[in-house]
Coordinates of C-alpha atoms in Angstrom, one line a residue:
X158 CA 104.3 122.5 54.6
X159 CA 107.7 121.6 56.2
X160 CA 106.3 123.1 59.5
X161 CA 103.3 121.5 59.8
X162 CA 105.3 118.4 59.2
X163 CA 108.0 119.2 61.6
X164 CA 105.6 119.6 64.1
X165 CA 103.8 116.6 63.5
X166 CA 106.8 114.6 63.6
X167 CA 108.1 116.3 66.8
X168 CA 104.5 115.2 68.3
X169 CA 105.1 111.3 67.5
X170 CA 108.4 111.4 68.8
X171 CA 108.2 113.4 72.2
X172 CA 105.3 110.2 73.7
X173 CA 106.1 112.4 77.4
X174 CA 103.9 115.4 75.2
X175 CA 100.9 112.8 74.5
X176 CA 101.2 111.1 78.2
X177 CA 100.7 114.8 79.8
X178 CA 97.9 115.6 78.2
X179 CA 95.9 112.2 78.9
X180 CA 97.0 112.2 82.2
X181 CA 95.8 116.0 82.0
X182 CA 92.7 115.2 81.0
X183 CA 92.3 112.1 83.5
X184 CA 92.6 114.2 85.8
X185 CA 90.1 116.7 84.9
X186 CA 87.9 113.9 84.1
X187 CA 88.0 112.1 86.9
X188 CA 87.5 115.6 89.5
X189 CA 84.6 117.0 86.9
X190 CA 81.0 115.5 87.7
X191 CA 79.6 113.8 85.0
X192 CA 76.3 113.9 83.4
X193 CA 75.3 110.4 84.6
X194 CA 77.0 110.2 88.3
X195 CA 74.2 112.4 89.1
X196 CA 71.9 109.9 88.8
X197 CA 72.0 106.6 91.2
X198 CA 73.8 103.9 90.0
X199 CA 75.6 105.5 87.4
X200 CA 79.1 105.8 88.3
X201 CA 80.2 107.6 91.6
X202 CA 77.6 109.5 93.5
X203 CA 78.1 113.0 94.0
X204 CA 78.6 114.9 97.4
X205 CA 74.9 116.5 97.4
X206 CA 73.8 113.2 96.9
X207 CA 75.9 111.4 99.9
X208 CA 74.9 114.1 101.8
X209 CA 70.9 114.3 101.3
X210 CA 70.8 110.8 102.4
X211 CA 72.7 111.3 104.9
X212 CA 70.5 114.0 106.3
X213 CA 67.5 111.4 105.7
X214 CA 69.2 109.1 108.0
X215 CA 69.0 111.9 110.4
X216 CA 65.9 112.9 110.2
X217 CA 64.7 109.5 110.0
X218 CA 66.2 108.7 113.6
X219 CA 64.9 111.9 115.4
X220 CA 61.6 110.3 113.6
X221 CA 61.6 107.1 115.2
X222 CA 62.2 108.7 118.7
X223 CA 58.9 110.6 118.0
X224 CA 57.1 107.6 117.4
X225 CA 58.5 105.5 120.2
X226 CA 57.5 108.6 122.8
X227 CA 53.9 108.2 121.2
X228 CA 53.9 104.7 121.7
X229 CA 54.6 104.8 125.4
X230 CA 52.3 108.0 125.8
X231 CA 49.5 106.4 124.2
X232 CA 49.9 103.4 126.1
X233 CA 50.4 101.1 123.5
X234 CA 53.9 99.5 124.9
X235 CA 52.9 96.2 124.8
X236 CA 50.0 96.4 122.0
X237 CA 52.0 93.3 120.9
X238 CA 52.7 91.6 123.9
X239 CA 56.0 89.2 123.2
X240 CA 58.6 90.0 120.8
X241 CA 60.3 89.5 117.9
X242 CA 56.6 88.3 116.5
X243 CA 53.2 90.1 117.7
X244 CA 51.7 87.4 119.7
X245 CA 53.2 84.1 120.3
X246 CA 51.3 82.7 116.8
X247 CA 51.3 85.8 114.8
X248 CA 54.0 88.6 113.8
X249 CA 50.9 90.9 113.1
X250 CA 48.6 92.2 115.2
X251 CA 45.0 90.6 115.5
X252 CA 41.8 92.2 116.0
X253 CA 41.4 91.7 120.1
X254 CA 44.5 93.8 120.2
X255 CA 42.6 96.8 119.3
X256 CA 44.4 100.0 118.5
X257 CA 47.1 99.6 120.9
X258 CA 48.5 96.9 118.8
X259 CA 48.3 98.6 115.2
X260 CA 50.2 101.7 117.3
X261 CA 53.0 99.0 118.5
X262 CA 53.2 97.3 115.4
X263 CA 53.1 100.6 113.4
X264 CA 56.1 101.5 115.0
X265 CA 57.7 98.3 114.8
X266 CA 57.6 98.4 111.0
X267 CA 59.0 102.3 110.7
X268 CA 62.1 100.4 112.1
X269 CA 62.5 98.4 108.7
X270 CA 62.1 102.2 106.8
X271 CA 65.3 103.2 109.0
X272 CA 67.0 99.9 108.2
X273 CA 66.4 100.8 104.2
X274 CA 67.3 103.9 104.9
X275 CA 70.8 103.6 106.8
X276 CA 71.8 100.1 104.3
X277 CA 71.4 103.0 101.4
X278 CA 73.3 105.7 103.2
X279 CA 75.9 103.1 104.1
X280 CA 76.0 102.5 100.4
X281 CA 76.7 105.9 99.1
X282 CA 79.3 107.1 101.4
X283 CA 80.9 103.8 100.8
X284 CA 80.9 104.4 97.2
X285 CA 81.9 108.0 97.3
X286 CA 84.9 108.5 95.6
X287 CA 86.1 110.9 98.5
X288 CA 84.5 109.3 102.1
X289 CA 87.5 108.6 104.3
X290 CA 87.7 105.4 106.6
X291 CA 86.1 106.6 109.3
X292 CA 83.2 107.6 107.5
X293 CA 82.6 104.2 105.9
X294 CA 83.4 102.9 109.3
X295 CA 80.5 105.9 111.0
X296 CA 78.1 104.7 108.3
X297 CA 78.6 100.7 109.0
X298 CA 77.9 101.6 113.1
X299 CA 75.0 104.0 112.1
X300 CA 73.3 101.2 110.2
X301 CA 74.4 98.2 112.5
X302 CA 73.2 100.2 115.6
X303 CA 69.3 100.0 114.4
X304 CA 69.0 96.6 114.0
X305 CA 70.7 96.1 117.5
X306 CA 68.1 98.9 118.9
X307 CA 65.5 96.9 117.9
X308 CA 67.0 94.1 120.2
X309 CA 66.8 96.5 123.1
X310 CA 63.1 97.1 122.0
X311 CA 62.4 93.7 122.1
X312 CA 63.7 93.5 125.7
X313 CA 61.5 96.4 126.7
X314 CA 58.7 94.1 125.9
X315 CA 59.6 90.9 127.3
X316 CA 60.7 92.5 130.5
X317 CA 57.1 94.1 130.5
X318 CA 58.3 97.5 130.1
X319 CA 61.2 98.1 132.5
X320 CA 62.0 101.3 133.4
X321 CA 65.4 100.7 133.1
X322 CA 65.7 99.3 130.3
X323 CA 63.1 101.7 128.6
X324 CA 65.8 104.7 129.7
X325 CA 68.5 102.5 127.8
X326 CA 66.0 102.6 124.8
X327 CA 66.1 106.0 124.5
X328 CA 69.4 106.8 125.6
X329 CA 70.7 104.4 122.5
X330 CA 68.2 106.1 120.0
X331 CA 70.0 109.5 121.2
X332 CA 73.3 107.9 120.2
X333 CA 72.6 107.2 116.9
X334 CA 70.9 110.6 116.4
X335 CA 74.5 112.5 117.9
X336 CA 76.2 109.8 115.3
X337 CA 74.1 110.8 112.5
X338 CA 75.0 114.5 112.7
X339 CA 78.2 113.3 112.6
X340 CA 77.7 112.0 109.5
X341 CA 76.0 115.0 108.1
X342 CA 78.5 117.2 109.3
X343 CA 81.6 114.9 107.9
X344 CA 79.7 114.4 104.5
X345 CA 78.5 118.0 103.9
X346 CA 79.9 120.1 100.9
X347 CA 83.4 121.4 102.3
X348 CA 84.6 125.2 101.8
X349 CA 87.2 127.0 102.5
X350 CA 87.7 126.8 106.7
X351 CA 87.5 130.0 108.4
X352 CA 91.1 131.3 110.5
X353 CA 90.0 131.8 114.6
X354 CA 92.1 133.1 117.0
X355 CA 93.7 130.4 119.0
X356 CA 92.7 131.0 122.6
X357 CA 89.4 131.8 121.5
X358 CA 88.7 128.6 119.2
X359 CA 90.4 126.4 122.7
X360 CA 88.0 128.3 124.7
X361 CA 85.0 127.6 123.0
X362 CA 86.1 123.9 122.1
X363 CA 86.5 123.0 125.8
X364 CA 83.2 124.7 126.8
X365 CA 81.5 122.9 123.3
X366 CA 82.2 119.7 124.8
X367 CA 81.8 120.9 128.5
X368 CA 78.0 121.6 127.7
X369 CA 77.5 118.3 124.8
X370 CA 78.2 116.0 128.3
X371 CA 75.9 118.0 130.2
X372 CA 73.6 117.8 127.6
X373 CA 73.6 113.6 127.9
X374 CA 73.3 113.8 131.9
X375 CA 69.9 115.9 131.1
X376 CA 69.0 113.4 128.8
X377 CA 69.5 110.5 131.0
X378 CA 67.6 112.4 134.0
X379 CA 64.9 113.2 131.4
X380 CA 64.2 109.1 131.3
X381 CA 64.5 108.6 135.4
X382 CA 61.9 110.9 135.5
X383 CA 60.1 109.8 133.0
X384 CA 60.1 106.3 134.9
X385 CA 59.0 107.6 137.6
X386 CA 55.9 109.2 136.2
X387 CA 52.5 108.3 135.0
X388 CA 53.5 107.5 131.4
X389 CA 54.9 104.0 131.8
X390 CA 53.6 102.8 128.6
X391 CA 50.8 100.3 130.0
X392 CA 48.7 100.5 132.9
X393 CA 49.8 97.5 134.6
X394 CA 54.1 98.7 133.6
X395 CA 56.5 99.2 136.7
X396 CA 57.7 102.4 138.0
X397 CA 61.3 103.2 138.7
X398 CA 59.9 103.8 142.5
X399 CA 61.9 107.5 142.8
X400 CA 59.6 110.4 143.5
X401 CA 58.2 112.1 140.7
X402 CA 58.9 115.3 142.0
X403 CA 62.2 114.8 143.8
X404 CA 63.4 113.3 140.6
X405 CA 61.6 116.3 138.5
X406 CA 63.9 118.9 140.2
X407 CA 67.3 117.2 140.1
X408 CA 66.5 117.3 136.1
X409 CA 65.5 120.6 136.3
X410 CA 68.7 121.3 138.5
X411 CA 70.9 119.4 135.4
X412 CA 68.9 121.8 132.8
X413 CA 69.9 125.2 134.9
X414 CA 73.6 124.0 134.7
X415 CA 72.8 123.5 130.9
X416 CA 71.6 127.3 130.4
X417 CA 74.5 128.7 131.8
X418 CA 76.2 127.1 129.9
X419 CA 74.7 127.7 126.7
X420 CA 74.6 131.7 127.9
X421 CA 78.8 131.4 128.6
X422 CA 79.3 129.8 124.9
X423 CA 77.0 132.5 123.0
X424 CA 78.7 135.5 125.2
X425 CA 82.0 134.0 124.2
X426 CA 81.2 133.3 120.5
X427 CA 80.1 136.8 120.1
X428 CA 82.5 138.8 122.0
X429 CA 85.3 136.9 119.9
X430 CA 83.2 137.0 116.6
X431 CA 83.7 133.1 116.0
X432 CA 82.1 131.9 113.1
X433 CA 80.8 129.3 115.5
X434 CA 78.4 131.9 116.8
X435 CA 75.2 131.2 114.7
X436 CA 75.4 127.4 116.1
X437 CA 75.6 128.4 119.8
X438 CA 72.9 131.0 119.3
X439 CA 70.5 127.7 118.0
X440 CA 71.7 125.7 121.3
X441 CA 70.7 128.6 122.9
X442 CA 67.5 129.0 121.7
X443 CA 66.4 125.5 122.0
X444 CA 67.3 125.4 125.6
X445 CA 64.7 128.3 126.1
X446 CA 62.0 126.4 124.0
X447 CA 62.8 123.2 126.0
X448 CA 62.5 125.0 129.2
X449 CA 59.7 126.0 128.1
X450 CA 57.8 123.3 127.3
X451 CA 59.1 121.1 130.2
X452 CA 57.3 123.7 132.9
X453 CA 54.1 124.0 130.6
X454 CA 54.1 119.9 130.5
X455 CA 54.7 119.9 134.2
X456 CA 51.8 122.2 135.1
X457 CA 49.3 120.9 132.7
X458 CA 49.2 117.3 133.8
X459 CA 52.3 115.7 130.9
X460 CA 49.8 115.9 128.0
X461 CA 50.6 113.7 125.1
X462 CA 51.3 116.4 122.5
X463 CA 53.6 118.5 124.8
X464 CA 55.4 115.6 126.1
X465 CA 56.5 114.3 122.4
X466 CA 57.4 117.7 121.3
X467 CA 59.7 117.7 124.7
X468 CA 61.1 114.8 123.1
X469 CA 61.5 115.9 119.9
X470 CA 63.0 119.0 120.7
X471 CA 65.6 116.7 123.2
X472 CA 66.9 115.3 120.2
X473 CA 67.1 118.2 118.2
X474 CA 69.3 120.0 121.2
X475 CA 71.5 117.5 121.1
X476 CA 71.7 118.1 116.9
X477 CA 73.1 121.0 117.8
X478 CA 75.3 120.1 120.7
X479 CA 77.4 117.7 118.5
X480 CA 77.2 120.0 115.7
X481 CA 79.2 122.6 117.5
X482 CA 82.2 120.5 119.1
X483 CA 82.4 119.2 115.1
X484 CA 82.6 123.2 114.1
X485 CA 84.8 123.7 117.2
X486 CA 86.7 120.8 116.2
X487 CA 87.4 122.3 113.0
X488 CA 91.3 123.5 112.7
X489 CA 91.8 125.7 109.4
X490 CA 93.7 123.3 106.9
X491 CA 95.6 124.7 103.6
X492 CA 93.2 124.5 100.5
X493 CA 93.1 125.3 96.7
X494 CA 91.8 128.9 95.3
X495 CA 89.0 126.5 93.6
X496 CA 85.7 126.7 92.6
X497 CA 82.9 124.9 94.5
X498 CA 79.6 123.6 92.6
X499 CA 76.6 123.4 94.6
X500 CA 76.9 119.8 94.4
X501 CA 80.1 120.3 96.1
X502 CA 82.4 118.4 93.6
X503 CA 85.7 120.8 92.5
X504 CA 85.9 122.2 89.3
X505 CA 87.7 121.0 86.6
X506 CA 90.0 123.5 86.2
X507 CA 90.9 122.7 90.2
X508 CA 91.7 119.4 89.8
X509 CA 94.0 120.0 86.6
X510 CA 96.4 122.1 89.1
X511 CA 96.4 119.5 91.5
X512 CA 97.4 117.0 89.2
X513 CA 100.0 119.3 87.3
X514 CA 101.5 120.2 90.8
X515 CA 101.8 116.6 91.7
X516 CA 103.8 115.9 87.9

């Protein structure tokens, strides 16, 4: 009896006993994933869940460059013929339009899906209890960049379809595709990083971003020869005047550069046995299927289907392109022996140490 009340008494008077354990069990609290921030709106979202929708805003912007391409390929540029509304008294599309103008308009209106899309993305990694700066700051651009796009869009039309300006189009639809997997990369479920040798992991970094440049200059040549082909967008749309053919080969000239490249980054990842060696086999293997498909495309008259999957595919190389300068990029960093959930939030346990460590 005079134990227990010993010990009670020592409890009431010893308050820096009582402060540990609720600042113990803050911290384990606050680091442990509740039952209801799993669920939108109720309390902080998790990392899975910053990152899916981060990986919607992706996919969402290699999306929109599908649909542009089969806008132009179609013909259907100016299906509405003035911008921002349809026709000077309507911002839908009427009847004498035809199809051309529900392809445009179509198009036009996947644009507000993006917008939704990016405001919500913006929303969760500013709201994530452990997004830095720069990703509130990647996710503000991300989502501010569409609405701006659709200005250059708009510009496309009332300058009847410039080839120029169609190039700039594309080029700034890339951008927020190579800013996206930046996102996804930055908001992805961390582990533990991997220790590489330090020549090696210089090497490969230099030769990462060597071949992400080149990447862009094959892009951009990709649009001048576009502009210079038969797919304008509308019958009556101006050409970029170049030669299709002379312009044809100086892309093709860019893409060789581009294969070597990819070849010198898998032989180096491999004979090094960098972890970075999956990613440059992907590069690697797009390359081919882009080669591929821009010689069949050439020698079966550009058909529609081929060209967007040429397209498609452009965006996806560069995907990979930024993905491996960000795992290049990657320097191994000091962590906790702690376990990971798969929604990528630290265990409890974890974040007990950490606080106790900073006590």
């Amino acid at each position: 009896m005079t134990t227990s009340n010993t010990r009670s008494a020592g409890s009431a008077a010893d308050p820096s006993t009582t402060e540990t354990s609720a600042t113990e069990t803050s911290a384990s609290t606050s680091d442990r994933p509740g039952r209801f921030t799993r669920v939108p709106g109720f309390g902080r979202p998790t990392a899975r869940f910053v990152w899916l929708w981060s990986i919607a805003l992706l996919v969402a912007n290699v999306g929109i460059v599908a649909t542009g391409g089969a806008v132009r390929l179609t013909g259907s540029g100016l299906g509405c013929p003035t911008w921002p509304r349809c026709t000077d008294d309507s911002f839908v599309p009427h009847g004498a339009l035809g199809m051309h103008g529900v392809i445009e308009f179509g198009n036009r209106m996947l644009t507000w899906v993006l917008v939704v899309i990016a405001i919500a993305t913006f929303t969760a990694v500013y709201r994530y209890a452990r997004s830095e700066r720069r990703d509130r700051w990647l996710a503000a651009l991300l989502a501010l960049g569409i609405p701006f796009q659709g200005v250059i869009g708009g510009i496309t039309v009332l300058t009847q379809l410039n080839p120029w300006v169609v190039s700039l189009h594309f080029v700034l639809s890339m951008v927020l595709v190579s800013g996206a997997t930046v996102l996804v990369y930055r908001m992805r479920p961390r582990t533990a990083a991997t220790p590489v040798a330090d020549l090696a992991s210089r090497l490969g970094h230099r030769l990462a971003w060597l071949h992400y440049l080149v990447v862009w200059v094959v892009i951009y040549l990709g649009t001048v020869v576009t502009g210079s082909g038969p797919h304008a967008g509308d019958a009556d749309a101006p050409r970029n005047g170049l030669a299709p053919d002379n312009a044809t080969q100086l892309h093709a000239d860019g893409v060789f550069v581009l294969i070597g490249l990819a070849v010198a980054l898998a032989v180096v990842t491999h004979l090094m046995r960098q972890p970075e060696r999956r990613t440059a086999d992907v590069v690697l293997g797009l390359i081919t299927l882009q080669g591929v498909l821009g010689v069949v495309q050439y020698n079966t008259g550009l058909p529609i289907a081929l060209v967007i999957a040429h397209m498609t595919v452009s965006a996806l190389l560069l995907i990979a392109a930024t993905w491996m300068i960000l795992r290049f990029g990657d320097r191994p960093r000091p962590v906790d022996r702690e376990s990971v959930h798969d929604d990528g939030e630290v265990s409890a346990t974890a974040g007990t140490l950490r606080a106790e460590r900073r006590r």
